[in-house]
PDB file of C-alpha atoms and ligand atoms in Angstrom:
ATOM      1  CA  MET A   1    -186.170 102.834   3.678  1.00 56.00           C
ATOM      2  CA  GLY A   2    -184.221 104.558   0.873  1.00 69.00           C
ATOM      3  CA  ILE A   3    -185.127 108.033  -0.430  1.00 78.00           C
ATOM      4  CA  ALA A   4    -188.242 107.768  -2.563  1.00 89.00           C
ATOM      5  CA  GLU A   5    -187.490 107.778  -6.300  1.00 93.00           C
ATOM      6  CA  LEU A   6    -189.255 110.238  -8.573  1.00 96.00           C
ATOM      7  CA  TRP A   7    -190.153 109.129 -12.128  1.00 97.00           C
ATOM      8  CA  PHE A   8    -191.879 110.930 -15.021  1.00 97.00           C
ATOM      9  CA  THR A   9    -194.026 108.709 -17.236  1.00 98.00           C
ATOM     10  CA  GLU A  10    -195.290 109.690 -20.701  1.00 98.00           C
ATOM     11  CA  LYS A  11    -198.202 107.582 -21.936  1.00 96.00           C
ATOM     12  CA  GLN A  12    -197.199 107.449 -25.617  1.00 93.00           C
ATOM     13  CA  THR A  13    -200.340 105.466 -26.515  1.00 92.00           C
ATOM     14  CA  PRO A  14    -203.135 104.158 -24.266  1.00 93.00           C
ATOM     15  CA  ASP A  15    -201.096 100.939 -23.935  1.00 94.00           C
ATOM     16  CA  LEU A  16    -197.446 102.048 -24.040  1.00 95.00           C
ATOM     17  CA  ALA A  17    -195.463 104.392 -21.820  1.00 96.00           C
ATOM     18  CA  ILE A  18    -191.906 105.632 -21.343  1.00 96.00           C
ATOM     19  CA  SER A  19    -190.578 106.470 -17.869  1.00 97.00           C
ATOM     20  CA  THR A  20    -187.507 108.435 -16.887  1.00 98.00           C
ATOM     21  CA  LYS A  21    -186.038 109.067 -13.443  1.00 98.00           C
ATOM     22  CA  ILE A  22    -186.236 112.693 -12.303  1.00 97.00           C
ATOM     23  CA  LYS A  23    -183.487 114.484 -10.381  1.00 97.00           C
ATOM     24  CA  ARG A  24    -185.179 117.868 -10.081  1.00 97.00           C
ATOM     25  CA  ILE A  25    -188.340 119.724 -11.116  1.00 98.00           C
ATOM     26  CA  TYR A  26    -187.611 123.283 -12.256  1.00 98.00           C
ATOM     27  CA  VAL A  27    -191.015 124.376 -13.526  1.00 98.00           C
ATOM     28  CA  GLN A  28    -194.535 123.009 -13.485  1.00 98.00           C
ATOM     29  CA  GLU A  29    -196.968 125.586 -14.850  1.00 98.00           C
ATOM     30  CA  LYS A  30    -200.214 125.859 -16.768  1.00 98.00           C
ATOM     31  CA  THR A  31    -199.504 128.496 -19.400  1.00 98.00           C
ATOM     32  CA  GLU A  32    -202.249 130.173 -21.434  1.00 97.00           C
ATOM     33  CA  ILE A  33    -201.794 127.356 -23.954  1.00 97.00           C
ATOM     34  CA  GLN A  34    -200.672 124.120 -22.279  1.00 97.00           C
ATOM     35  CA  GLU A  35    -199.240 122.343 -19.233  1.00 98.00           C
ATOM     36  CA  LEU A  36    -195.510 123.074 -19.214  1.00 98.00           C
ATOM     37  CA  ALA A  37    -192.888 121.222 -17.175  1.00 98.00           C
ATOM     38  CA  MET A  38    -189.119 121.577 -17.212  1.00 98.00           C
ATOM     39  CA  VAL A  39    -187.263 118.846 -15.303  1.00 98.00           C
ATOM     40  CA  GLU A  40    -183.761 117.468 -14.863  1.00 98.00           C
ATOM     41  CA  THR A  41    -183.560 113.737 -15.622  1.00 98.00           C
ATOM     42  CA  GLU A  42    -180.865 111.187 -14.773  1.00 98.00           C
ATOM     43  CA  ALA A  43    -180.685 109.784 -18.290  1.00 98.00           C
ATOM     44  CA  PHE A  44    -181.276 112.745 -20.644  1.00 98.00           C
ATOM     45  CA  GLY A  45    -180.362 115.932 -18.792  1.00 98.00           C
ATOM     46  CA  ASN A  46    -182.893 118.752 -18.780  1.00 98.00           C
ATOM     47  CA  MET A  47    -186.201 117.901 -20.463  1.00 98.00           C
ATOM     48  CA  LEU A  48    -189.104 120.020 -21.723  1.00 98.00           C
ATOM     49  CA  ILE A  49    -192.523 118.403 -21.317  1.00 98.00           C
ATOM     50  CA  LEU A  50    -195.755 119.851 -22.781  1.00 98.00           C
ATOM     51  CA  ASP A  51    -199.146 118.409 -21.857  1.00 97.00           C
ATOM     52  CA  GLY A  52    -197.383 115.340 -20.474  1.00 97.00           C
ATOM     53  CA  ILE A  53    -195.424 114.681 -23.694  1.00 97.00           C
ATOM     54  CA  ILE A  54    -191.630 114.819 -23.990  1.00 98.00           C
ATOM     55  CA  MET A  55    -190.700 117.635 -26.386  1.00 98.00           C
ATOM     56  CA  THR A  56    -186.927 117.742 -26.242  1.00 98.00           C
ATOM     57  CA  THR A  57    -184.000 116.802 -23.994  1.00 98.00           C
ATOM     58  CA  GLU A  58    -180.440 118.080 -23.707  1.00 98.00           C
ATOM     59  CA  ARG A  59    -179.007 114.671 -24.537  1.00 98.00           C
ATOM     60  CA  ASP A  60    -180.883 113.553 -27.683  1.00 98.00           C
ATOM     61  CA  GLU A  61    -182.196 116.857 -29.127  1.00 98.00           C
ATOM     62  CA  PHE A  62    -179.442 117.153 -31.729  1.00 98.00           C
ATOM     63  CA  VAL A  63    -180.813 114.251 -33.805  1.00 98.00           C
ATOM     64  CA  TYR A  64    -184.245 115.777 -34.272  1.00 98.00           C
ATOM     65  CA  HIS A  65    -183.160 119.410 -34.671  1.00 98.00           C
ATOM     66  CA  GLU A  66    -180.442 118.579 -37.214  1.00 98.00           C
ATOM     67  CA  MET A  67    -182.838 116.431 -39.225  1.00 98.00           C
ATOM     68  CA  MET A  68    -185.583 119.057 -39.096  1.00 98.00           C
ATOM     69  CA  ALA A  69    -183.220 121.655 -40.595  1.00 98.00           C
ATOM     70  CA  HIS A  70    -180.412 120.279 -42.755  1.00 98.00           C
ATOM     71  CA  PRO A  71    -182.112 118.025 -45.357  1.00 98.00           C
ATOM     72  CA  ALA A  72    -184.317 121.039 -46.210  1.00 98.00           C
ATOM     73  CA  LEU A  73    -181.587 123.694 -46.164  1.00 98.00           C
ATOM     74  CA  VAL A  74    -179.189 121.535 -48.173  1.00 98.00           C
ATOM     75  CA  THR A  75    -181.873 120.698 -50.755  1.00 98.00           C
ATOM     76  CA  HIS A  76    -182.868 124.343 -51.358  1.00 98.00           C
ATOM     77  CA  PRO A  77    -179.948 126.067 -53.178  1.00 98.00           C
ATOM     78  CA  ASN A  78    -180.651 129.536 -51.784  1.00 98.00           C
ATOM     79  CA  PRO A  79    -182.611 129.412 -48.499  1.00 98.00           C
ATOM     80  CA  GLU A  80    -182.582 133.115 -47.607  1.00 98.00           C
ATOM     81  CA  GLN A  81    -185.954 133.395 -45.832  1.00 98.00           C
ATOM     82  CA  VAL A  82    -186.805 130.561 -43.428  1.00 99.00           C
ATOM     83  CA  LEU A  83    -189.876 130.123 -41.199  1.00 98.00           C
ATOM     84  CA  VAL A  84    -190.209 127.798 -38.209  1.00 98.00           C
ATOM     85  CA  VAL A  85    -193.739 127.041 -37.009  1.00 98.00           C
ATOM     86  CA  GLY A  86    -193.529 125.937 -33.363  1.00 98.00           C
ATOM     87  CA  GLY A  87    -189.959 125.175 -32.324  1.00 98.00           C
ATOM     88  CA  GLY A  88    -190.059 127.423 -29.259  1.00 98.00           C
ATOM     89  CA  ASP A  89    -187.142 125.548 -27.671  1.00 98.00           C
ATOM     90  CA  GLY A  90    -184.899 127.097 -30.326  1.00 98.00           C
ATOM     91  CA  GLY A  91    -183.156 123.902 -31.475  1.00 98.00           C
ATOM     92  CA  VAL A  92    -184.204 124.153 -35.119  1.00 98.00           C
ATOM     93  CA  ILE A  93    -183.265 127.860 -35.183  1.00 98.00           C
ATOM     94  CA  ARG A  94    -179.787 126.958 -33.898  1.00 98.00           C
ATOM     95  CA  GLU A  95    -179.327 124.523 -36.764  1.00 99.00           C
ATOM     96  CA  ILE A  96    -180.767 126.909 -39.413  1.00 98.00           C
ATOM     97  CA  LEU A  97    -178.181 129.558 -38.531  1.00 98.00           C
ATOM     98  CA  LYS A  98    -175.368 127.158 -39.489  1.00 98.00           C
ATOM     99  CA  HIS A  99    -176.294 127.966 -43.110  1.00 98.00           C
ATOM    100  CA  PRO A 100    -174.641 131.249 -44.170  1.00 98.00           C
ATOM    101  CA  LYS A 101    -177.124 131.806 -47.038  1.00 98.00           C
ATOM    102  CA  VAL A 102    -179.960 132.252 -44.502  1.00 98.00           C
ATOM    103  CA  LYS A 103    -180.631 135.975 -44.202  1.00 98.00           C
ATOM    104  CA  LYS A 104    -183.604 135.720 -41.807  1.00 98.00           C
ATOM    105  CA  ALA A 105    -185.119 132.969 -39.685  1.00 98.00           C
ATOM    106  CA  THR A 106    -188.581 133.682 -38.294  1.00 98.00           C
ATOM    107  CA  LEU A 107    -189.902 131.582 -35.404  1.00 98.00           C
ATOM    108  CA  VAL A 108    -193.657 131.555 -34.740  1.00 98.00           C
ATOM    109  CA  ASP A 109    -194.611 129.730 -31.538  1.00 98.00           C
ATOM    110  CA  ILE A 110    -198.023 130.014 -29.930  1.00 98.00           C
ATOM    111  CA  ASP A 111    -196.612 129.908 -26.382  1.00 98.00           C
ATOM    112  CA  GLY A 112    -194.106 132.510 -25.209  1.00 98.00           C
ATOM    113  CA  LYS A 113    -193.492 130.568 -21.998  1.00 98.00           C
ATOM    114  CA  VAL A 114    -191.850 127.754 -23.975  1.00 98.00           C
ATOM    115  CA  ILE A 115    -189.366 130.294 -25.336  1.00 98.00           C
ATOM    116  CA  GLU A 116    -188.819 131.907 -21.932  1.00 98.00           C
ATOM    117  CA  TYR A 117    -188.171 128.671 -20.029  1.00 98.00           C
ATOM    118  CA  SER A 118    -186.120 127.125 -22.850  1.00 98.00           C
ATOM    119  CA  LYS A 119    -183.744 130.103 -22.727  1.00 98.00           C
ATOM    120  CA  LYS A 120    -183.376 129.596 -18.963  1.00 98.00           C
ATOM    121  CA  TYR A 121    -183.193 125.800 -18.651  1.00 98.00           C
ATOM    122  CA  LEU A 122    -182.134 124.629 -22.140  1.00 98.00           C
ATOM    123  CA  PRO A 123    -179.339 127.116 -22.923  1.00 98.00           C
ATOM    124  CA  THR A 124    -177.505 124.773 -25.331  1.00 98.00           C
ATOM    125  CA  ILE A 125    -180.711 124.411 -27.378  1.00 98.00           C
ATOM    126  CA  ALA A 126    -182.155 127.936 -27.181  1.00 98.00           C
ATOM    127  CA  CYS A 127    -178.745 129.583 -27.584  1.00 98.00           C
ATOM    128  CA  LYS A 128    -179.482 131.337 -30.918  1.00 98.00           C
ATOM    129  CA  LEU A 129    -182.968 132.748 -30.293  1.00 98.00           C
ATOM    130  CA  ASP A 130    -181.473 136.222 -29.735  1.00 98.00           C
ATOM    131  CA  ASP A 131    -179.315 136.122 -32.889  1.00 98.00           C
ATOM    132  CA  PRO A 132    -179.724 139.254 -35.089  1.00 98.00           C
ATOM    133  CA  ARG A 133    -180.884 137.038 -38.000  1.00 98.00           C
ATOM    134  CA  VAL A 134    -183.768 135.674 -35.888  1.00 98.00           C
ATOM    135  CA  GLU A 135    -187.256 137.155 -35.470  1.00 98.00           C
ATOM    136  CA  VAL A 136    -189.449 135.573 -32.772  1.00 98.00           C
ATOM    137  CA  LEU A 137    -193.248 135.936 -32.935  1.00 98.00           C
ATOM    138  CA  VAL A 138    -195.636 134.581 -30.297  1.00 98.00           C
ATOM    139  CA  LYS A 139    -198.751 133.705 -32.318  1.00 98.00           C
ATOM    140  CA  ASP A 140    -200.686 130.827 -33.856  1.00 97.00           C
ATOM    141  CA  GLY A 141    -198.650 129.382 -36.710  1.00 97.00           C
ATOM    142  CA  PHE A 142    -201.800 128.414 -38.585  1.00 96.00           C
ATOM    143  CA  LEU A 143    -202.857 132.053 -38.736  1.00 97.00           C
ATOM    144  CA  HIS A 144    -199.350 133.233 -39.625  1.00 98.00           C
ATOM    145  CA  ILE A 145    -199.143 130.813 -42.527  1.00 97.00           C
ATOM    146  CA  HIS A 146    -202.474 131.996 -43.923  1.00 95.00           C
ATOM    147  CA  GLU A 147    -201.364 135.636 -43.618  1.00 97.00           C
ATOM    148  CA  SER A 148    -198.135 134.934 -45.527  1.00 98.00           C
ATOM    149  CA  LYS A 149    -198.017 134.817 -49.324  1.00 98.00           C
ATOM    150  CA  ASN A 150    -194.914 134.042 -51.413  1.00 98.00           C
ATOM    151  CA  LEU A 151    -192.588 134.958 -48.541  1.00 98.00           C
ATOM    152  CA  TYR A 152    -190.416 131.999 -47.575  1.00 98.00           C
ATOM    153  CA  ASP A 153    -187.870 129.754 -49.283  1.00 99.00           C
ATOM    154  CA  VAL A 154    -188.103 127.082 -46.563  1.00 99.00           C
ATOM    155  CA  ILE A 155    -190.762 126.414 -43.901  1.00 98.00           C
ATOM    156  CA  LEU A 156    -190.159 123.960 -41.046  1.00 98.00           C
ATOM    157  CA  ALA A 157    -193.117 122.758 -38.969  1.00 98.00           C
ATOM    158  CA  ASP A 158    -191.649 121.795 -35.601  1.00 97.00           C
ATOM    159  CA  THR A 159    -194.935 121.428 -33.760  1.00 94.00           C
ATOM    160  CA  THR A 160    -196.380 119.412 -30.946  1.00 92.00           C
ATOM    161  CA  ASP A 161    -198.393 116.312 -31.822  1.00 92.00           C
ATOM    162  CA  PRO A 162    -201.669 116.646 -33.796  1.00 90.00           C
ATOM    163  CA  ILE A 163    -203.818 117.406 -30.753  1.00 89.00           C
ATOM    164  CA  GLY A 164    -205.279 120.605 -29.370  1.00 90.00           C
ATOM    165  CA  GLN A 165    -203.851 123.821 -30.807  1.00 89.00           C
ATOM    166  CA  ALA A 166    -201.522 121.824 -33.081  1.00 91.00           C
ATOM    167  CA  ALA A 167    -204.185 119.561 -34.614  1.00 91.00           C
ATOM    168  CA  ARG A 168    -204.818 121.877 -37.561  1.00 93.00           C
ATOM    169  CA  LEU A 169    -201.093 121.993 -38.350  1.00 93.00           C
ATOM    170  CA  PHE A 170    -201.458 118.470 -39.747  1.00 93.00           C
ATOM    171  CA  THR A 171    -204.289 119.199 -42.184  1.00 93.00           C
ATOM    172  CA  ARG A 172    -204.677 119.628 -45.952  1.00 94.00           C
ATOM    173  CA  GLY A 173    -205.584 123.273 -45.329  1.00 95.00           C
ATOM    174  CA  PHE A 174    -202.305 123.856 -43.521  1.00 96.00           C
ATOM    175  CA  TYR A 175    -200.232 122.249 -46.272  1.00 97.00           C
ATOM    176  CA  HIS A 176    -202.013 124.313 -48.932  1.00 97.00           C
ATOM    177  CA  GLY A 177    -201.388 127.381 -46.773  1.00 98.00           C
ATOM    178  CA  ILE A 178    -197.717 126.469 -46.632  1.00 98.00           C
ATOM    179  CA  TYR A 179    -197.693 126.171 -50.435  1.00 98.00           C
ATOM    180  CA  GLU A 180    -199.002 129.740 -50.743  1.00 98.00           C
ATOM    181  CA  ALA A 181    -196.599 131.063 -48.090  1.00 98.00           C
ATOM    182  CA  LEU A 182    -193.623 129.591 -49.942  1.00 98.00           C
ATOM    183  CA  ARG A 183    -191.892 131.302 -52.862  1.00 98.00           C
ATOM    184  CA  GLU A 184    -192.186 129.716 -56.314  1.00 98.00           C
ATOM    185  CA  ASP A 185    -189.326 127.231 -55.667  1.00 98.00           C
ATOM    186  CA  GLY A 186    -189.877 126.777 -51.951  1.00 98.00           C
ATOM    187  CA  LEU A 187    -190.047 123.619 -49.870  1.00 98.00           C
ATOM    188  CA  PHE A 188    -191.135 122.598 -46.382  1.00 98.00           C
ATOM    189  CA  VAL A 189    -190.474 119.876 -43.831  1.00 98.00           C
ATOM    190  CA  ALA A 190    -192.835 118.828 -41.048  1.00 98.00           C
ATOM    191  CA  GLN A 191    -192.278 116.401 -38.210  1.00 97.00           C
ATOM    192  CA  THR A 192    -194.751 113.614 -38.882  1.00 97.00           C
ATOM    193  CA  GLU A 193    -194.707 111.259 -35.878  1.00 96.00           C
ATOM    194  CA  ASP A 194    -193.787 107.547 -35.670  1.00 98.00           C
ATOM    195  CA  PRO A 195    -194.783 104.848 -38.221  1.00 98.00           C
ATOM    196  CA  TRP A 196    -195.584 102.208 -35.581  1.00 98.00           C
ATOM    197  CA  PHE A 197    -198.646 103.885 -34.030  1.00 97.00           C
ATOM    198  CA  ASN A 198    -199.343 106.661 -36.563  1.00 97.00           C
ATOM    199  CA  ALA A 199    -199.338 104.856 -39.905  1.00 98.00           C
ATOM    200  CA  GLU A 200    -202.780 106.170 -40.867  1.00 97.00           C
ATOM    201  CA  LEU A 201    -201.769 109.727 -39.990  1.00 97.00           C
ATOM    202  CA  ILE A 202    -198.600 109.475 -42.083  1.00 98.00           C
ATOM    203  CA  ALA A 203    -200.560 107.965 -44.994  1.00 98.00           C
ATOM    204  CA  ARG A 204    -203.073 110.819 -44.806  1.00 97.00           C
ATOM    205  CA  ILE A 205    -200.312 113.442 -44.586  1.00 97.00           C
ATOM    206  CA  HIS A 206    -198.680 111.875 -47.636  1.00 98.00           C
ATOM    207  CA  ARG A 207    -201.922 112.218 -49.615  1.00 97.00           C
ATOM    208  CA  ASP A 208    -202.545 115.767 -48.412  1.00 97.00           C
ATOM    209  CA  VAL A 209    -199.004 116.976 -49.143  1.00 97.00           C
ATOM    210  CA  LYS A 210    -199.038 115.228 -52.539  1.00 97.00           C
ATOM    211  CA  ASP A 211    -202.278 117.091 -53.271  1.00 96.00           C
ATOM    212  CA  ALA A 212    -200.387 120.388 -52.935  1.00 97.00           C
ATOM    213  CA  PHE A 213    -196.774 119.658 -53.932  1.00 98.00           C
ATOM    214  CA  PRO A 214    -195.223 117.974 -56.996  1.00 98.00           C
ATOM    215  CA  ILE A 215    -192.439 116.423 -54.903  1.00 98.00           C
ATOM    216  CA  VAL A 216    -193.144 114.593 -51.622  1.00 98.00           C
ATOM    217  CA  ARG A 217    -190.427 112.769 -49.742  1.00 98.00           C
ATOM    218  CA  HIS A 218    -190.314 111.054 -46.346  1.00 98.00           C
ATOM    219  CA  PHE A 219    -187.272 110.472 -44.178  1.00 98.00           C
ATOM    220  CA  TRP A 220    -186.592 109.278 -40.667  1.00 98.00           C
ATOM    221  CA  ALA A 221    -184.212 109.303 -37.717  1.00 98.00           C
ATOM    222  CA  ASN A 222    -183.772 107.716 -34.316  1.00 98.00           C
ATOM    223  CA  VAL A 223    -184.986 109.904 -31.434  1.00 98.00           C
ATOM    224  CA  PRO A 224    -184.820 107.797 -28.256  1.00 97.00           C
ATOM    225  CA  THR A 225    -187.261 109.889 -26.196  1.00 97.00           C
ATOM    226  CA  TYR A 226    -190.002 109.992 -28.862  1.00 97.00           C
ATOM    227  CA  PRO A 227    -192.592 107.196 -29.114  1.00 96.00           C
ATOM    228  CA  THR A 228    -190.893 104.021 -30.468  1.00 96.00           C
ATOM    229  CA  GLY A 229    -187.672 105.987 -31.084  1.00 97.00           C
ATOM    230  CA  MET A 230    -188.332 105.937 -34.855  1.00 98.00           C
ATOM    231  CA  TRP A 231    -189.370 109.424 -35.993  1.00 98.00           C
ATOM    232  CA  THR A 232    -190.507 110.506 -39.467  1.00 98.00           C
ATOM    233  CA  PHE A 233    -190.330 113.760 -41.356  1.00 98.00           C
ATOM    234  CA  THR A 234    -192.217 114.754 -44.492  1.00 98.00           C
ATOM    235  CA  MET A 235    -190.909 117.132 -47.141  1.00 98.00           C
ATOM    236  CA  GLY A 236    -193.089 118.863 -49.742  1.00 98.00           C
ATOM    237  CA  SER A 237    -191.186 120.663 -52.482  1.00 98.00           C
ATOM    238  CA  LYS A 238    -192.233 122.821 -55.438  1.00 98.00           C
ATOM    239  CA  LYS A 239    -189.041 122.264 -57.424  1.00 98.00           C
ATOM    240  CA  TYR A 240    -186.015 120.718 -55.684  1.00 98.00           C
ATOM    241  CA  ASP A 241    -185.749 116.988 -54.894  1.00 98.00           C
ATOM    242  CA  PRO A 242    -183.652 116.004 -51.837  1.00 98.00           C
ATOM    243  CA  LEU A 243    -182.766 112.748 -53.587  1.00 98.00           C
ATOM    244  CA  GLU A 244    -181.005 114.716 -56.339  1.00 98.00           C
ATOM    245  CA  VAL A 245    -178.656 116.596 -53.979  1.00 98.00           C
ATOM    246  CA  ASP A 246    -174.961 116.064 -54.834  1.00 98.00           C
ATOM    247  CA  ILE A 247    -173.871 114.976 -51.364  1.00 98.00           C
ATOM    248  CA  SER A 248    -170.227 115.592 -52.228  1.00 98.00           C
ATOM    249  CA  LYS A 249    -171.064 119.310 -52.146  1.00 97.00           C
ATOM    250  CA  ILE A 250    -172.677 119.270 -48.657  1.00 98.00           C
ATOM    251  CA  PRO A 251    -170.446 121.434 -46.398  1.00 96.00           C
ATOM    252  CA  ASP A 252    -169.349 120.504 -42.879  1.00 97.00           C
ATOM    253  CA  LEU A 253    -172.248 121.793 -40.764  1.00 98.00           C
ATOM    254  CA  ASP A 254    -170.748 121.074 -37.338  1.00 98.00           C
ATOM    255  CA  THR A 255    -173.330 118.349 -36.647  1.00 98.00           C
ATOM    256  CA  LYS A 256    -173.477 115.214 -34.498  1.00 98.00           C
ATOM    257  CA  TYR A 257    -176.035 113.199 -36.478  1.00 98.00           C
ATOM    258  CA  TYR A 258    -176.552 114.668 -39.976  1.00 98.00           C
ATOM    259  CA  THR A 259    -173.825 113.871 -42.547  1.00 98.00           C
ATOM    260  CA  PRO A 260    -173.853 113.704 -46.356  1.00 98.00           C
ATOM    261  CA  GLN A 261    -174.311 109.929 -46.089  1.00 98.00           C
ATOM    262  CA  ILE A 262    -177.155 110.345 -43.582  1.00 98.00           C
ATOM    263  CA  HIS A 263    -178.770 112.806 -46.030  1.00 98.00           C
ATOM    264  CA  GLN A 264    -178.994 109.924 -48.504  1.00 98.00           C
ATOM    265  CA  ALA A 265    -179.686 107.113 -46.033  1.00 98.00           C
ATOM    266  CA  ALA A 266    -182.472 108.906 -44.138  1.00 98.00           C
ATOM    267  CA  PHE A 267    -184.703 108.829 -47.235  1.00 98.00           C
ATOM    268  CA  VAL A 268    -184.331 105.038 -47.516  1.00 98.00           C
ATOM    269  CA  LEU A 269    -187.471 103.737 -45.828  1.00 98.00           C
ATOM    270  CA  PRO A 270    -187.877 100.268 -44.280  1.00 98.00           C
ATOM    271  CA  LYS A 271    -190.453  98.340 -46.343  1.00 98.00           C
ATOM    272  CA  PHE A 272    -193.243  98.631 -43.744  1.00 98.00           C
ATOM    273  CA  VAL A 273    -192.803 102.421 -43.806  1.00 98.00           C
ATOM    274  CA  ALA A 274    -192.509 102.635 -47.592  1.00 98.00           C
ATOM    275  CA  ASP A 275    -195.756 100.679 -47.799  1.00 98.00           C
ATOM    276  CA  ILE A 276    -197.500 103.354 -45.671  1.00 98.00           C
ATOM    277  CA  VAL A 277    -196.667 106.098 -48.198  1.00 98.00           C
ATOM    278  CA  LYS A 278    -197.020 104.037 -51.375  1.00 94.00           C
ATOM    279  CA  ASP A 279    -199.167 105.834 -53.966  1.00 87.00           C
TER     280      ASP A 279
HETATM  281  N1  SAM B 301    -189.910 118.338 -31.313  1.00 62.95           N
HETATM  282  C1  SAM B 301    -191.231 118.357 -30.715  1.00 62.95           C
HETATM  283  C2  SAM B 301    -192.106 117.283 -31.309  1.00 62.95           C
HETATM  284  O1  SAM B 301    -191.731 116.713 -32.335  1.00 62.95           O
HETATM  285  O2  SAM B 301    -193.166 117.038 -30.708  1.00 62.95           O
HETATM  286  C3  SAM B 301    -191.804 119.747 -30.873  1.00 62.95           C
HETATM  287  C4  SAM B 301    -191.084 120.709 -29.990  1.00 62.95           C
HETATM  288  S1  SAM B 301    -191.601 122.337 -29.992  1.00 62.95           S
HETATM  289  C5  SAM B 301    -191.401 122.692 -28.313  1.00 62.95           C
HETATM  290  C6  SAM B 301    -193.346 122.259 -30.237  1.00 62.95           C
HETATM  291  C7  SAM B 301    -193.936 123.647 -30.174  1.00 62.95           C
HETATM  292  O3  SAM B 301    -195.109 123.758 -30.982  1.00 62.95           O
HETATM  293  C8  SAM B 301    -194.379 124.094 -28.761  1.00 62.95           C
HETATM  294  O4  SAM B 301    -193.510 125.084 -28.277  1.00 62.95           O
HETATM  295  C9  SAM B 301    -195.801 124.608 -28.952  1.00 62.95           C
HETATM  296  O5  SAM B 301    -196.066 125.768 -28.184  1.00 62.95           O
HETATM  297  C10 SAM B 301    -195.821 124.870 -30.440  1.00 62.95           C
HETATM  298  N2  SAM B 301    -197.158 124.920 -31.064  1.00 62.95           N
HETATM  299  C11 SAM B 301    -198.195 124.070 -30.908  1.00 62.95           C
HETATM  300  N3  SAM B 301    -199.255 124.485 -31.637  1.00 62.95           N
HETATM  301  C12 SAM B 301    -198.867 125.633 -32.277  1.00 62.95           C
HETATM  302  C13 SAM B 301    -199.494 126.531 -33.185  1.00 62.95           C
HETATM  303  N4  SAM B 301    -200.777 126.330 -33.581  1.00 62.95           N
HETATM  304  N5  SAM B 301    -198.788 127.594 -33.639  1.00 62.95           N
HETATM  305  C14 SAM B 301    -197.498 127.790 -33.237  1.00 62.95           C
HETATM  306  N6  SAM B 301    -196.840 126.984 -32.385  1.00 62.95           N
HETATM  307  C15 SAM B 301    -197.535 125.907 -31.916  1.00 62.95           C
END
């Protein structure tokens, strides 16, 4: 009888799951906010899991974190003040700091334990959370947004899925709050799930963001450990259009997924996805 194998399974929908073989369990803890696990996997290195859902892994995190940050920070010509709602693993912050025009990046995550354990077990992702340009707040991002008026050039909503404490971060009220928290030419990007099992959600987000912003764009990337591997992002912008960026002027950002060509290609939606967000 061989040594028993240990597998982690995420039920991505009631009828679909992803499993990954576990080498080691570092942390399994109920924080004040959620169930938190940090494990080492055979296929993806260290992995952060919240409420049984894969958040980020050492191996594929760069795709998501680069695409959360760079389309927004390349589209805005002068992104000095940037806010991240969620993002406690620090990956989006790491990418934001690759832009020299950023004077301050504020991270607001509701769970300080995510930040603490990411620093310890995801050092390549959380590596910039102590940078002098970064301010870390442990509080509800929904409240922070509604306390902030005309403060930010770019806001990035790197939140868990629309359940529990994150549910209201996918609502019309949140997007209108973001509008008020942004400066007059600001823009935001939110992670907006997969188009295979969340088409209605994406269609509703499109309507809600369009209700607040004159420019709404959707883009996507391949994230192997997220449901279906096809992940979408939604941008709402008061003035600048990502499709009008001169990609020849995009600097080398020391990335592994995002490139000037990807900036253009990511906004090209397969027909079944374009149909979801058709006006
Ligand atoms: N990339 C992941 C995804 O797409 O699902 C998100 C990763 S990040 C770890 C998600 C973070 O959102 C978590 O650290 C969680 O604590 C935070 N979060 C959830 N609800 C929040 C809220 N209302 N305010 C601030 N942070 C919140």
